[in-house]
Coordinates of C-alpha atoms (C1' of nucleotides) in Angstrom, one line a residue:
Chain R
M1 CA 122.0 64.5 78.6
A2 CA 124.2 66.1 75.5
T3 CA 127.5 66.9 76.9
S4 CA 129.5 64.6 79.2
D5 CA 129.6 65.2 82.6
K6 CA 133.2 65.1 83.4
E7 CA 133.7 68.5 81.5
I8 CA 130.8 70.2 82.7
V9 CA 130.7 69.7 86.6
K10 CA 134.1 70.6 88.0
E11 CA 135.3 69.8 91.4
I12 CA 132.8 66.9 91.9
P13 CA 134.4 63.4 92.0
R14 CA 132.8 60.6 90.3
K15 CA 130.2 59.0 92.4
S16 CA 131.0 55.8 91.2
E17 CA 134.7 56.0 91.8
R18 CA 135.1 58.1 94.9
F19 CA 131.6 57.8 96.9
S20 CA 132.3 59.5 99.9
D21 CA 134.4 62.4 98.5
W22 CA 131.4 63.0 95.9
Y23 CA 129.0 63.0 98.8
T24 CA 130.9 65.5 100.7
A25 CA 131.7 67.5 97.6
V26 CA 128.0 67.6 96.8
L27 CA 126.9 68.7 100.0
L28 CA 129.1 71.8 100.2
K29 CA 129.1 72.8 96.8
S30 CA 125.2 73.0 96.7
D31 CA 125.5 75.0 99.6
M32 CA 123.3 72.9 101.7
V33 CA 125.8 72.7 104.8
D34 CA 129.2 73.9 105.9
Y35 CA 131.5 73.0 108.4
S36 CA 131.4 75.1 111.8
P37 CA 134.1 75.9 114.1
V38 CA 132.8 73.5 116.5
R39 CA 133.9 69.8 116.1
G40 CA 131.6 67.5 114.7
C41 CA 128.7 70.3 114.4
M42 CA 127.8 71.1 110.9
V43 CA 125.8 74.4 110.0
V44 CA 123.0 73.7 107.8
R45 CA 122.4 76.4 105.2
P46 CA 119.3 77.8 103.8
Y47 CA 119.1 75.4 101.0
G48 CA 119.6 72.4 103.0
W49 CA 117.3 73.8 105.9
A50 CA 114.5 74.3 103.3
I51 CA 114.7 70.4 102.6
W52 CA 114.3 70.2 106.3
E53 CA 111.5 72.0 106.6
G54 CA 109.8 70.4 103.5
I55 CA 110.2 67.2 105.7
Q56 CA 108.8 69.2 108.5
S57 CA 105.7 70.4 107.0
W58 CA 104.7 67.0 105.5
L59 CA 105.2 65.2 108.7
D60 CA 103.5 68.1 110.6
R61 CA 100.5 67.8 108.8
E62 CA 100.0 63.8 108.9
F63 CA 100.7 64.0 112.9
K64 CA 98.3 66.6 113.4
K65 CA 95.6 64.5 111.2
T66 CA 96.5 61.6 113.5
G67 CA 95.7 63.6 116.5
H68 CA 99.5 64.5 117.6
Q69 CA 100.3 67.8 119.1
N70 CA 103.6 69.7 119.3
A71 CA 105.4 70.9 122.5
A72 CA 108.8 71.9 123.9
F73 CA 110.9 70.3 126.7
P74 CA 114.2 70.9 128.1
L75 CA 117.4 70.7 126.6
F76 CA 118.7 69.6 130.0
V77 CA 117.9 66.5 131.7
P78 CA 119.4 66.0 135.4
E79 CA 121.7 63.2 135.6
S80 CA 119.6 61.6 138.3
Y81 CA 116.8 61.5 135.8
L82 CA 118.6 59.8 133.2
K83 CA 119.7 57.3 135.3
K84 CA 116.3 56.1 136.2
E85 CA 115.7 53.6 133.5
A86 CA 118.8 51.1 133.7
E87 CA 119.0 50.0 130.0
H88 CA 118.4 53.2 128.7
V89 CA 121.1 55.3 130.7
E90 CA 123.6 52.1 130.0
G91 CA 123.2 52.5 126.0
F92 CA 123.3 56.4 126.0
A93 CA 126.1 57.2 128.7
P94 CA 129.2 56.9 126.4
Q95 CA 127.6 59.8 124.3
V96 CA 126.3 62.1 126.9
A97 CA 127.4 65.8 126.8
W98 CA 127.6 67.1 130.4
V99 CA 127.1 70.8 131.7
T100 CA 128.9 71.0 135.0
H101 CA 129.4 74.7 135.5
G102 CA 126.5 77.6 135.6
G103 CA 128.5 80.7 135.1
D104 CA 131.5 80.2 137.5
D105 CA 129.6 78.0 139.9
E106 CA 129.8 74.2 139.7
L107 CA 126.4 72.7 139.5
G108 CA 125.2 70.7 142.4
E109 CA 124.0 67.9 139.9
R110 CA 125.2 67.5 136.5
L111 CA 123.0 68.1 133.4
A112 CA 123.0 66.1 130.5
V113 CA 122.5 67.6 127.3
R114 CA 119.6 65.4 125.9
P115 CA 120.8 62.6 124.0
T116 CA 117.0 61.7 123.3
S117 CA 114.2 63.1 126.0
E118 CA 112.4 60.2 127.5
A119 CA 114.0 61.2 130.7
I120 CA 112.6 64.5 130.6
I121 CA 109.1 63.9 129.4
M122 CA 108.3 61.0 131.6
P123 CA 108.3 62.6 134.8
M124 CA 106.0 65.5 133.1
Y125 CA 103.9 62.6 131.8
A126 CA 103.7 61.2 135.5
K127 CA 102.0 64.5 136.6
W128 CA 99.8 64.9 134.0
I129 CA 98.3 61.6 133.6
Q130 CA 95.8 60.7 136.5
S131 CA 93.1 58.5 134.7
Y132 CA 92.5 56.6 131.6
R133 CA 90.4 59.8 130.4
D134 CA 94.1 61.4 130.2
L135 CA 95.1 58.6 127.6
P136 CA 96.2 58.4 125.3
L137 CA 98.7 61.2 125.3
L138 CA 100.2 62.1 121.9
I139 CA 103.0 64.4 121.7
L140 CA 106.1 65.2 119.9
Q141 CA 108.6 68.0 120.0
W142 CA 111.0 69.5 117.3
G143 CA 114.5 70.2 118.0
S144 CA 118.0 68.9 118.2
V145 CA 119.8 66.7 120.8
V146 CA 123.4 65.9 121.0
R147 CA 125.2 62.7 121.0
W148 CA 129.1 63.0 121.3
E149 CA 130.6 61.0 118.5
K150 CA 134.0 59.8 117.7
A151 CA 133.8 59.8 114.0
T152 CA 131.2 62.3 112.3
R153 CA 129.9 62.6 108.9
L154 CA 127.7 65.4 107.2
F155 CA 124.2 64.8 108.1
L156 CA 124.7 61.0 108.6
R157 CA 126.2 61.3 111.7
T158 CA 127.0 64.8 113.4
T159 CA 127.5 65.7 117.5
E160 CA 124.3 67.6 117.0
F161 CA 121.4 66.9 115.2
F162 CA 118.0 67.9 114.5
W163 CA 114.7 65.6 114.6
H164 CA 111.3 65.5 115.9
E165 CA 110.8 62.6 118.9
G166 CA 107.2 61.8 119.4
H167 CA 106.5 60.4 122.9
T168 CA 103.1 59.1 123.6
A169 CA 101.4 57.1 126.5
H170 CA 98.7 54.8 126.1
Q171 CA 96.2 52.7 128.1
T172 CA 96.9 49.2 126.7
Q173 CA 99.7 47.4 125.3
Q174 CA 97.8 46.9 121.9
E175 CA 96.9 50.8 121.8
A176 CA 100.9 51.2 122.2
D177 CA 101.8 49.0 119.6
D178 CA 99.3 50.4 117.0
E179 CA 100.7 53.7 117.5
C180 CA 104.2 52.3 116.8
R181 CA 102.9 50.9 113.6
L182 CA 100.9 54.0 112.8
I183 CA 103.9 56.0 112.8
L184 CA 106.1 53.7 111.0
D185 CA 103.3 53.8 108.4
I186 CA 103.6 57.8 108.2
Y187 CA 107.5 57.5 107.9
K188 CA 107.3 54.9 105.3
R189 CA 105.0 57.0 103.3
L190 CA 107.1 60.0 103.7
L191 CA 110.3 57.9 102.4
E192 CA 108.7 56.5 99.5
D193 CA 106.2 59.2 98.3
V194 CA 108.0 62.4 99.1
L195 CA 111.5 61.5 99.3
A196 CA 111.3 58.6 96.8
I197 CA 113.5 56.4 99.0
P198 CA 112.2 52.6 99.0
V199 CA 112.7 51.0 102.1
L200 CA 112.4 47.7 104.1
T201 CA 110.5 48.2 107.2
G202 CA 110.2 45.6 110.2
R203 CA 111.7 45.2 113.7
K204 CA 115.2 45.5 114.8
T205 CA 116.8 42.5 116.4
D206 CA 117.2 42.7 120.4
S207 CA 120.8 43.6 120.2
E208 CA 120.0 46.5 117.8
K209 CA 116.7 48.2 119.5
F210 CA 116.5 51.2 121.2
A211 CA 118.2 51.0 124.9
G212 CA 115.0 50.7 127.0
A213 CA 112.4 49.6 124.6
D214 CA 111.0 46.0 124.3
W215 CA 111.0 46.2 120.5
T216 CA 112.0 48.8 117.8
Y217 CA 110.5 49.2 114.4
T218 CA 112.6 50.3 111.8
L219 CA 112.9 51.8 107.8
E220 CA 116.0 50.9 106.3
A221 CA 117.2 52.0 102.7
L222 CA 120.0 51.2 100.7
M223 CA 122.3 53.5 99.4
P224 CA 124.2 53.3 96.0
D225 CA 127.3 51.8 97.8
G226 CA 125.5 48.7 98.7
Q227 CA 125.6 50.1 102.4
A228 CA 122.4 50.2 104.4
I229 CA 121.1 53.2 106.4
Q230 CA 118.5 53.2 108.9
A231 CA 115.9 56.1 107.9
G232 CA 113.6 56.1 111.2
T233 CA 112.7 54.4 114.2
S234 CA 109.6 53.6 116.3
H235 CA 110.1 52.1 119.9
F236 CA 107.7 50.2 121.6
L237 CA 108.6 51.3 125.3
G238 CA 106.4 48.9 126.9
Q239 CA 105.8 49.8 130.8
N240 CA 109.6 50.2 131.4
F241 CA 109.9 54.1 131.4
A242 CA 106.5 54.4 133.2
K243 CA 107.7 52.0 135.9
A244 CA 111.0 53.7 136.1
F245 CA 109.4 57.1 136.2
D246 CA 105.9 56.3 138.0
V247 CA 103.6 57.3 135.3
K248 CA 100.3 55.4 136.2
F249 CA 96.8 56.2 135.8
L250 CA 93.4 54.6 137.3
D251 CA 91.8 52.4 134.9
R252 CA 87.9 52.1 134.2
D253 CA 88.1 49.1 136.6
N254 CA 89.1 51.6 139.6
T255 CA 92.7 49.8 139.6
E256 CA 96.1 51.8 139.4
K257 CA 98.1 50.5 136.4
Y258 CA 101.4 51.7 134.3
V259 CA 100.9 53.5 131.1
W260 CA 102.4 51.8 127.9
T261 CA 104.4 54.2 126.1
T262 CA 106.1 54.7 122.5
S263 CA 108.9 56.6 121.3
W264 CA 109.8 57.7 117.5
A265 CA 111.9 59.7 115.4
V266 CA 113.3 60.7 112.1
T267 CA 116.5 63.0 111.7
T268 CA 118.0 65.6 109.6
R269 CA 119.9 62.2 108.5
L270 CA 117.4 61.7 106.1
I271 CA 118.7 64.3 104.0
G272 CA 122.0 62.8 103.9
S273 CA 120.0 59.5 102.4
L274 CA 118.3 61.5 100.0
V275 CA 121.6 62.8 98.7
M276 CA 123.0 59.9 98.3
Q277 CA 119.9 57.7 96.7
H278 CA 119.2 60.5 93.8
G279 CA 122.7 62.5 93.4
D280 CA 124.8 61.9 90.2
N281 CA 127.9 62.8 88.9
R282 CA 126.4 66.6 87.9
G283 CA 125.6 66.9 91.7
L284 CA 122.4 66.7 93.6
A285 CA 119.0 65.4 92.2
L286 CA 115.9 65.9 94.1
P287 CA 112.5 64.4 93.8
P288 CA 109.9 67.1 92.9
R289 CA 108.0 66.8 96.0
I290 CA 110.8 67.7 98.3
A291 CA 112.7 70.2 96.0
P292 CA 112.5 73.6 97.4
V293 CA 112.9 75.0 93.8
Q294 CA 110.9 72.5 91.8
V295 CA 111.1 74.8 88.4
V296 CA 113.4 76.9 87.1
I297 CA 113.2 79.2 84.2
V298 CA 115.9 80.3 82.5
P299 CA 115.3 83.1 80.3
I300 CA 117.7 83.4 77.3
R301 CA 118.9 86.5 75.4
H302 CA 116.5 88.4 77.8
E303 CA 118.7 91.3 78.2
Q304 CA 118.4 91.9 74.1
T305 CA 114.5 90.6 74.3
P306 CA 112.6 91.9 77.3
A307 CA 109.8 90.0 76.0
V308 CA 111.6 86.8 77.1
L309 CA 112.0 87.9 80.7
A310 CA 108.4 89.3 81.0
R311 CA 106.8 86.1 79.4
A312 CA 109.1 83.9 81.7
R313 CA 107.7 85.8 84.5
A314 CA 104.2 85.5 83.5
L315 CA 104.7 81.9 82.9
A316 CA 106.2 81.4 86.6
A317 CA 103.1 83.4 87.9
S318 CA 101.0 81.3 86.0
L319 CA 102.0 78.1 87.9
G320 CA 100.2 79.5 91.0
E321 CA 101.1 78.7 94.8
G322 CA 101.3 75.1 94.2
V323 CA 104.7 74.9 92.2
R324 CA 108.0 76.2 93.8
V325 CA 109.3 78.1 90.8
K326 CA 112.4 80.4 90.0
V327 CA 113.1 82.4 87.3
D328 CA 117.0 83.1 86.9
D329 CA 117.1 86.6 85.9
R330 CA 120.7 87.0 86.9
D331 CA 122.5 89.1 84.0
E332 CA 126.1 88.2 85.5
F333 CA 125.9 84.3 83.9
T334 CA 125.1 82.9 80.4
P335 CA 122.5 80.5 80.3
G336 CA 125.0 77.5 80.0
W337 CA 126.7 78.3 83.6
K338 CA 123.0 78.5 84.7
F339 CA 122.1 75.0 83.5
N340 CA 124.6 73.6 85.1
D341 CA 124.4 75.5 88.2
W342 CA 120.7 74.4 88.8
E343 CA 121.6 70.8 87.7
M344 CA 124.3 70.8 90.4
R345 CA 121.6 71.8 92.9
G346 CA 119.2 69.1 91.9
V347 CA 116.1 71.5 90.4
P348 CA 114.0 68.5 88.8
L349 CA 112.8 70.9 86.1
R350 CA 114.3 73.4 84.0
V351 CA 112.3 75.5 81.3
E352 CA 114.4 77.3 78.7
L353 CA 112.7 80.2 77.1
G354 CA 114.4 82.5 74.4
P355 CA 113.6 84.5 71.5
K356 CA 113.0 81.7 69.4
D357 CA 111.1 79.9 71.4
L358 CA 108.6 82.9 71.8
D359 CA 108.5 82.7 68.0
K360 CA 107.5 79.4 68.0
N361 CA 105.0 79.6 71.0
Q362 CA 107.0 77.3 72.9
C363 CA 109.4 76.4 75.5
I364 CA 111.9 74.0 76.2
F365 CA 111.6 71.2 79.1
A366 CA 114.7 69.6 80.3
A367 CA 114.3 67.1 83.5
R368 CA 117.0 66.8 86.1
D369 CA 116.8 62.9 86.1
G370 CA 117.9 62.8 82.7
E371 CA 115.5 60.4 80.9
G372 CA 113.7 62.9 79.4
G373 CA 116.3 65.0 77.4
K374 CA 115.2 68.2 76.2
R375 CA 112.0 68.7 74.6
A376 CA 109.9 71.8 73.1
V377 CA 106.7 72.1 75.0
S378 CA 103.8 74.4 73.9
L379 CA 103.1 77.6 75.8
D380 CA 99.6 76.6 75.5
G381 CA 98.6 74.8 78.7
F382 CA 102.4 75.2 80.0
A383 CA 101.0 75.0 83.6
A384 CA 99.3 71.5 83.4
A385 CA 102.6 69.9 81.3
V386 CA 104.5 71.4 84.4
V387 CA 102.9 69.7 86.9
A388 CA 102.5 66.3 84.7
E389 CA 106.1 66.5 84.2
L390 CA 107.2 67.0 88.1
D391 CA 104.9 63.9 88.6
A392 CA 106.9 62.0 86.0
I393 CA 109.8 62.8 87.5
Q394 CA 108.9 61.9 91.1
A395 CA 107.6 58.6 89.8
R396 CA 110.9 58.0 87.7
M397 CA 113.2 58.7 90.4
Y398 CA 111.2 56.5 92.8
A399 CA 110.9 53.8 90.1
R400 CA 114.8 53.9 89.8
A401 CA 115.5 53.7 93.4
K402 CA 113.0 50.8 93.7
S403 CA 114.4 48.5 91.0
Y404 CA 118.0 49.3 92.5
L405 CA 116.8 48.1 96.2
E406 CA 114.9 45.2 94.3
A407 CA 118.0 44.3 92.4
H408 CA 120.2 44.2 95.6
V409 CA 118.1 41.9 98.1
V410 CA 120.4 38.9 97.4
T411 CA 120.0 35.4 99.1
P412 CA 122.8 33.5 100.2
R413 CA 122.9 29.6 100.0
S414 CA 125.3 29.1 102.5
L415 CA 127.0 30.8 105.8
D416 CA 130.0 31.5 103.6
E417 CA 128.1 33.0 100.9
A418 CA 126.2 35.2 103.2
I419 CA 129.5 36.3 104.9
E420 CA 131.0 37.2 101.5
M421 CA 127.9 38.9 100.3
I422 CA 127.7 41.3 103.1
K423 CA 131.7 41.8 103.0
E424 CA 131.0 43.0 99.7
R425 CA 128.2 45.1 100.2
Q426 CA 126.1 43.7 97.8
G427 CA 123.1 45.2 99.2
F428 CA 120.4 43.6 101.8
V429 CA 121.6 40.0 102.7
R430 CA 118.8 37.9 103.3
V431 CA 119.2 35.3 106.1
P432 CA 117.0 32.8 107.6
M433 CA 117.7 32.4 111.3
S434 CA 117.1 31.0 114.5
K435 CA 116.2 33.4 117.1
D436 CA 119.5 32.2 119.0
Q437 CA 121.5 35.7 119.9
R438 CA 124.8 33.5 119.3
A439 CA 123.9 33.3 115.6
E440 CA 123.4 36.7 115.2
E441 CA 126.7 37.6 116.8
A442 CA 128.4 35.0 115.2
L443 CA 127.1 36.4 111.5
R444 CA 128.1 39.8 112.7
D445 CA 131.3 39.1 113.7
A446 CA 132.4 37.2 110.8
S447 CA 130.6 39.8 108.2
G448 CA 131.5 42.9 109.5
G449 CA 127.7 43.8 108.7
S450 CA 124.6 44.1 110.9
P451 CA 121.3 42.8 111.2
R452 CA 119.2 45.5 109.8
V453 CA 115.9 44.7 110.2
V454 CA 113.6 41.8 110.8
T455 CA 110.7 41.3 108.3
D456 CA 107.5 40.0 109.0
E457 CA 107.7 37.0 106.6
P458 CA 107.5 33.4 107.6
A459 CA 110.7 32.0 108.1
A460 CA 111.1 28.2 106.5
G461 CA 113.8 25.8 106.2
A462 CA 117.1 25.9 108.6
C463 CA 119.0 28.6 110.1
L464 CA 121.8 29.6 108.1
V465 CA 124.3 30.0 110.9
T466 CA 123.3 27.1 113.3
G467 CA 121.2 24.8 111.1
A468 CA 118.7 24.8 113.7
P469 CA 115.3 25.7 112.7
A470 CA 114.8 29.2 111.1
E471 CA 112.5 31.4 113.1
M472 CA 112.9 34.6 111.5
I473 CA 114.3 36.3 108.3
V474 CA 117.1 38.8 108.9
Y475 CA 118.2 41.0 106.6
Y476 CA 122.2 41.7 107.1
A477 CA 124.2 44.7 105.4
R478 CA 126.9 47.1 106.2
A479 CA 125.2 50.3 107.8
Y480 CA 125.9 53.8 108.2
Chain L
rC1 C1' 139.3 55.8 119.1
rG2 C1' 143.6 53.3 116.0
rG3 C1' 146.0 53.8 110.7
rG4 C1' 147.0 56.9 106.4
rG5 C1' 146.3 61.8 104.1
rC6 C1' 145.3 67.1 104.3
rG7 C1' 145.3 72.2 106.5
rU8 C1' 148.9 78.6 101.9
rA9 C1' 143.6 84.5 98.8
rG10 C1' 136.3 83.2 98.5
rC11 C1' 137.1 77.9 95.9
rG12 C1' 140.8 74.4 94.0
rC13 C1' 146.3 73.9 94.2
rA14 C1' 151.8 74.7 93.6
rG15 C1' 155.9 76.0 96.5
rC16 C1' 158.1 72.6 101.8
rU17 C1' 163.3 67.7 100.3
rC18 C1' 167.4 71.7 99.8
rG19 C1' 165.0 78.2 105.0
rG20 C1' 165.9 83.8 101.7
rC21 C1' 160.1 89.2 98.2
rA22 C1' 154.1 84.2 98.9
rG23 C1' 152.5 82.1 93.4
rC24 C1' 149.1 79.7 89.6
rG25 C1' 144.0 78.8 87.9
rC26 C1' 138.9 79.8 88.9
rG27 C1' 135.8 83.1 91.0
rU28 C1' 135.3 88.9 92.6
rC29 C1' 135.9 94.1 91.1
rU30 C1' 136.0 98.1 86.6
rG31 C1' 135.3 98.7 81.4
rC32 C1' 134.0 97.1 76.6
rU33 C1' 132.7 93.0 73.5
rU34 C1' 129.3 88.8 74.5
rU35 C1' 124.6 85.4 76.0
rG36 C1' 120.3 78.3 73.1
rG37 C1' 125.4 73.5 77.8
rG38 C1' 130.4 76.7 82.6
rA39 C1' 132.1 83.7 77.1
rG40 C1' 136.6 87.0 75.4
rC41 C1' 139.8 91.0 76.0
rA42 C1' 142.2 94.8 79.0
rG43 C1' 143.1 96.4 83.8
rA44 C1' 142.6 95.8 89.3
rA45 C1' 141.6 94.5 94.2
rG46 C1' 142.4 90.3 97.6
rG47 C1' 147.3 86.9 102.4
rC48 C1' 147.9 86.0 111.1
rC49 C1' 150.6 80.1 104.8
rG50 C1' 145.3 76.3 110.8
rC51 C1' 147.3 77.7 116.0
rC52 C1' 151.2 77.7 119.8
rG53 C1' 155.7 77.4 120.9
rG54 C1' 161.2 76.2 119.4
rU55 C1' 165.5 76.6 116.1
rU56 C1' 167.8 80.3 113.1
rC57 C1' 170.5 86.7 111.0
rA58 C1' 165.9 84.8 108.2
rA59 C1' 160.7 80.1 108.8
rA60 C1' 154.8 78.6 104.5
rU61 C1' 159.5 75.4 104.4
rC62 C1' 163.0 72.7 109.8
rC63 C1' 161.5 70.6 115.0
rG64 C1' 157.4 70.1 119.0
rG65 C1' 152.9 70.4 120.8
rC66 C1' 147.6 71.6 119.8
rC67 C1' 143.2 72.3 116.8
rG68 C1' 140.4 71.0 112.5
rC69 C1' 139.1 68.2 108.1
rC70 C1' 138.8 64.2 104.9
rC71 C1' 139.7 58.7 103.5
rC72 C1' 140.0 53.2 105.7
rG73 C1' 138.5 50.5 109.9
rA74 C1' 136.5 49.5 115.3
rC75 C1' 131.7 51.9 118.3
rC76 C1' 126.5 54.8 117.2
rA77 C1' 120.4 58.4 114.4

RNA sequence: CGGGGCGUAGCGCAGCUCGGCAGCGCGUCUGCUUUGGGAGCAGAAGGCCGCCGGUUCAAAUCCGGCCGCCCCGACCA
């Protein structure tokens, strides 16, 4: 863009120099969130929530297409229920918030504020499932959960966070695993096609899997500071919860069997990833498919030239329901101020329209991702030009993120090199390893990173840590 | 949870060492002039100086405690 961003966007630190400060400033200045009086809890303001609504509505369509139904389960989990699955309670116990009183009366049994809802949903499934004809049961709920965190960061880790959690029960192991993969694919399309965040997908190592799961599928993105972020998970729970909560069904062969269950989630953390992935020194940059405002039309000198504003409104209307457009007719700001303001808020496409443009039957397009510069576009065929531009911006943003990811998957030749690469946050460090838990721990301890994902690519050669035959490819990174 | 930093007008900050009328810039309000990359002039409003306690004639300033936020580490979506 024409002007140096240093002069234009005040009060936002440079992304490359002070990444954490930049991140916080962008969220606050764009009015996405604010701090609340409650420690570790944030307020999601309308602009931030609109992004979440975009994620919700896209996922809702996909979930319904695949036969899932929404429902709502209690916020509270009686302590005795939470304790039924041993590994599960052990994993979550340190982070549980407890309700001990109702009014002035001490409760007979403490209630956990749900850190996740398996323990309150499974007992219901036990009631509802009698026969194989009741399966599969495909339910999710949208809501929030609470995990008591020691250190919090806006969107990335807060005490309360918003998510959906899917909980399904199936007749066979295969069917449950297929469900996990189906969900993983939906998440992958959400991340890549909508949010323009490329991901690596695969499984977690045993040490990183969900507490109570047999295995966990994960999506891992790479942020511009070289740190990985878990973008979503899909857990194959085997029969662990079925056994703990006695969820059985009578199969075709007239024998009683435990169901196979899954659970899966993405959270408002995705919004944090979105901001980090695409933002720049000027503030937010949102991919068109998720931007609450996709196009802003800034009329120039419209107070002196009423025809400008009238035409701006007509153009906005011509875009129809399919495009989220706003005409910025505020008279208290100059055009230049509005340009900066909307750029800071990440609006993908700005259209400038002034008296000179009207004379020439044109307007000016300025794409937020900066690669288009400014260009004149004829008002004939305006709507089609806008749609094409939004598609182009979406594609460019994904391509840029994708090439960043690809450039930051690095392959070490030795253990020492792997440790250095992880420490230096070079990205996803690709390590052939044996399945020996001690190898995993050794690299974790030495590097300060963690195993993020095991892809399904075949392993060859020797384990980089132990020298034994490699059995899997593990991608290590420092992580959020 | 450790180490470091911060908390003063809506926002960004100065003042604190060395106690003595609470300031600056931006924003807000009024008016006029302006409007193609954060406009100009003039006037005005706006404060439990994070909270609680202590020292003192007097506390934003010194002392103690607490709360919150940020950064860097250890644990977690």
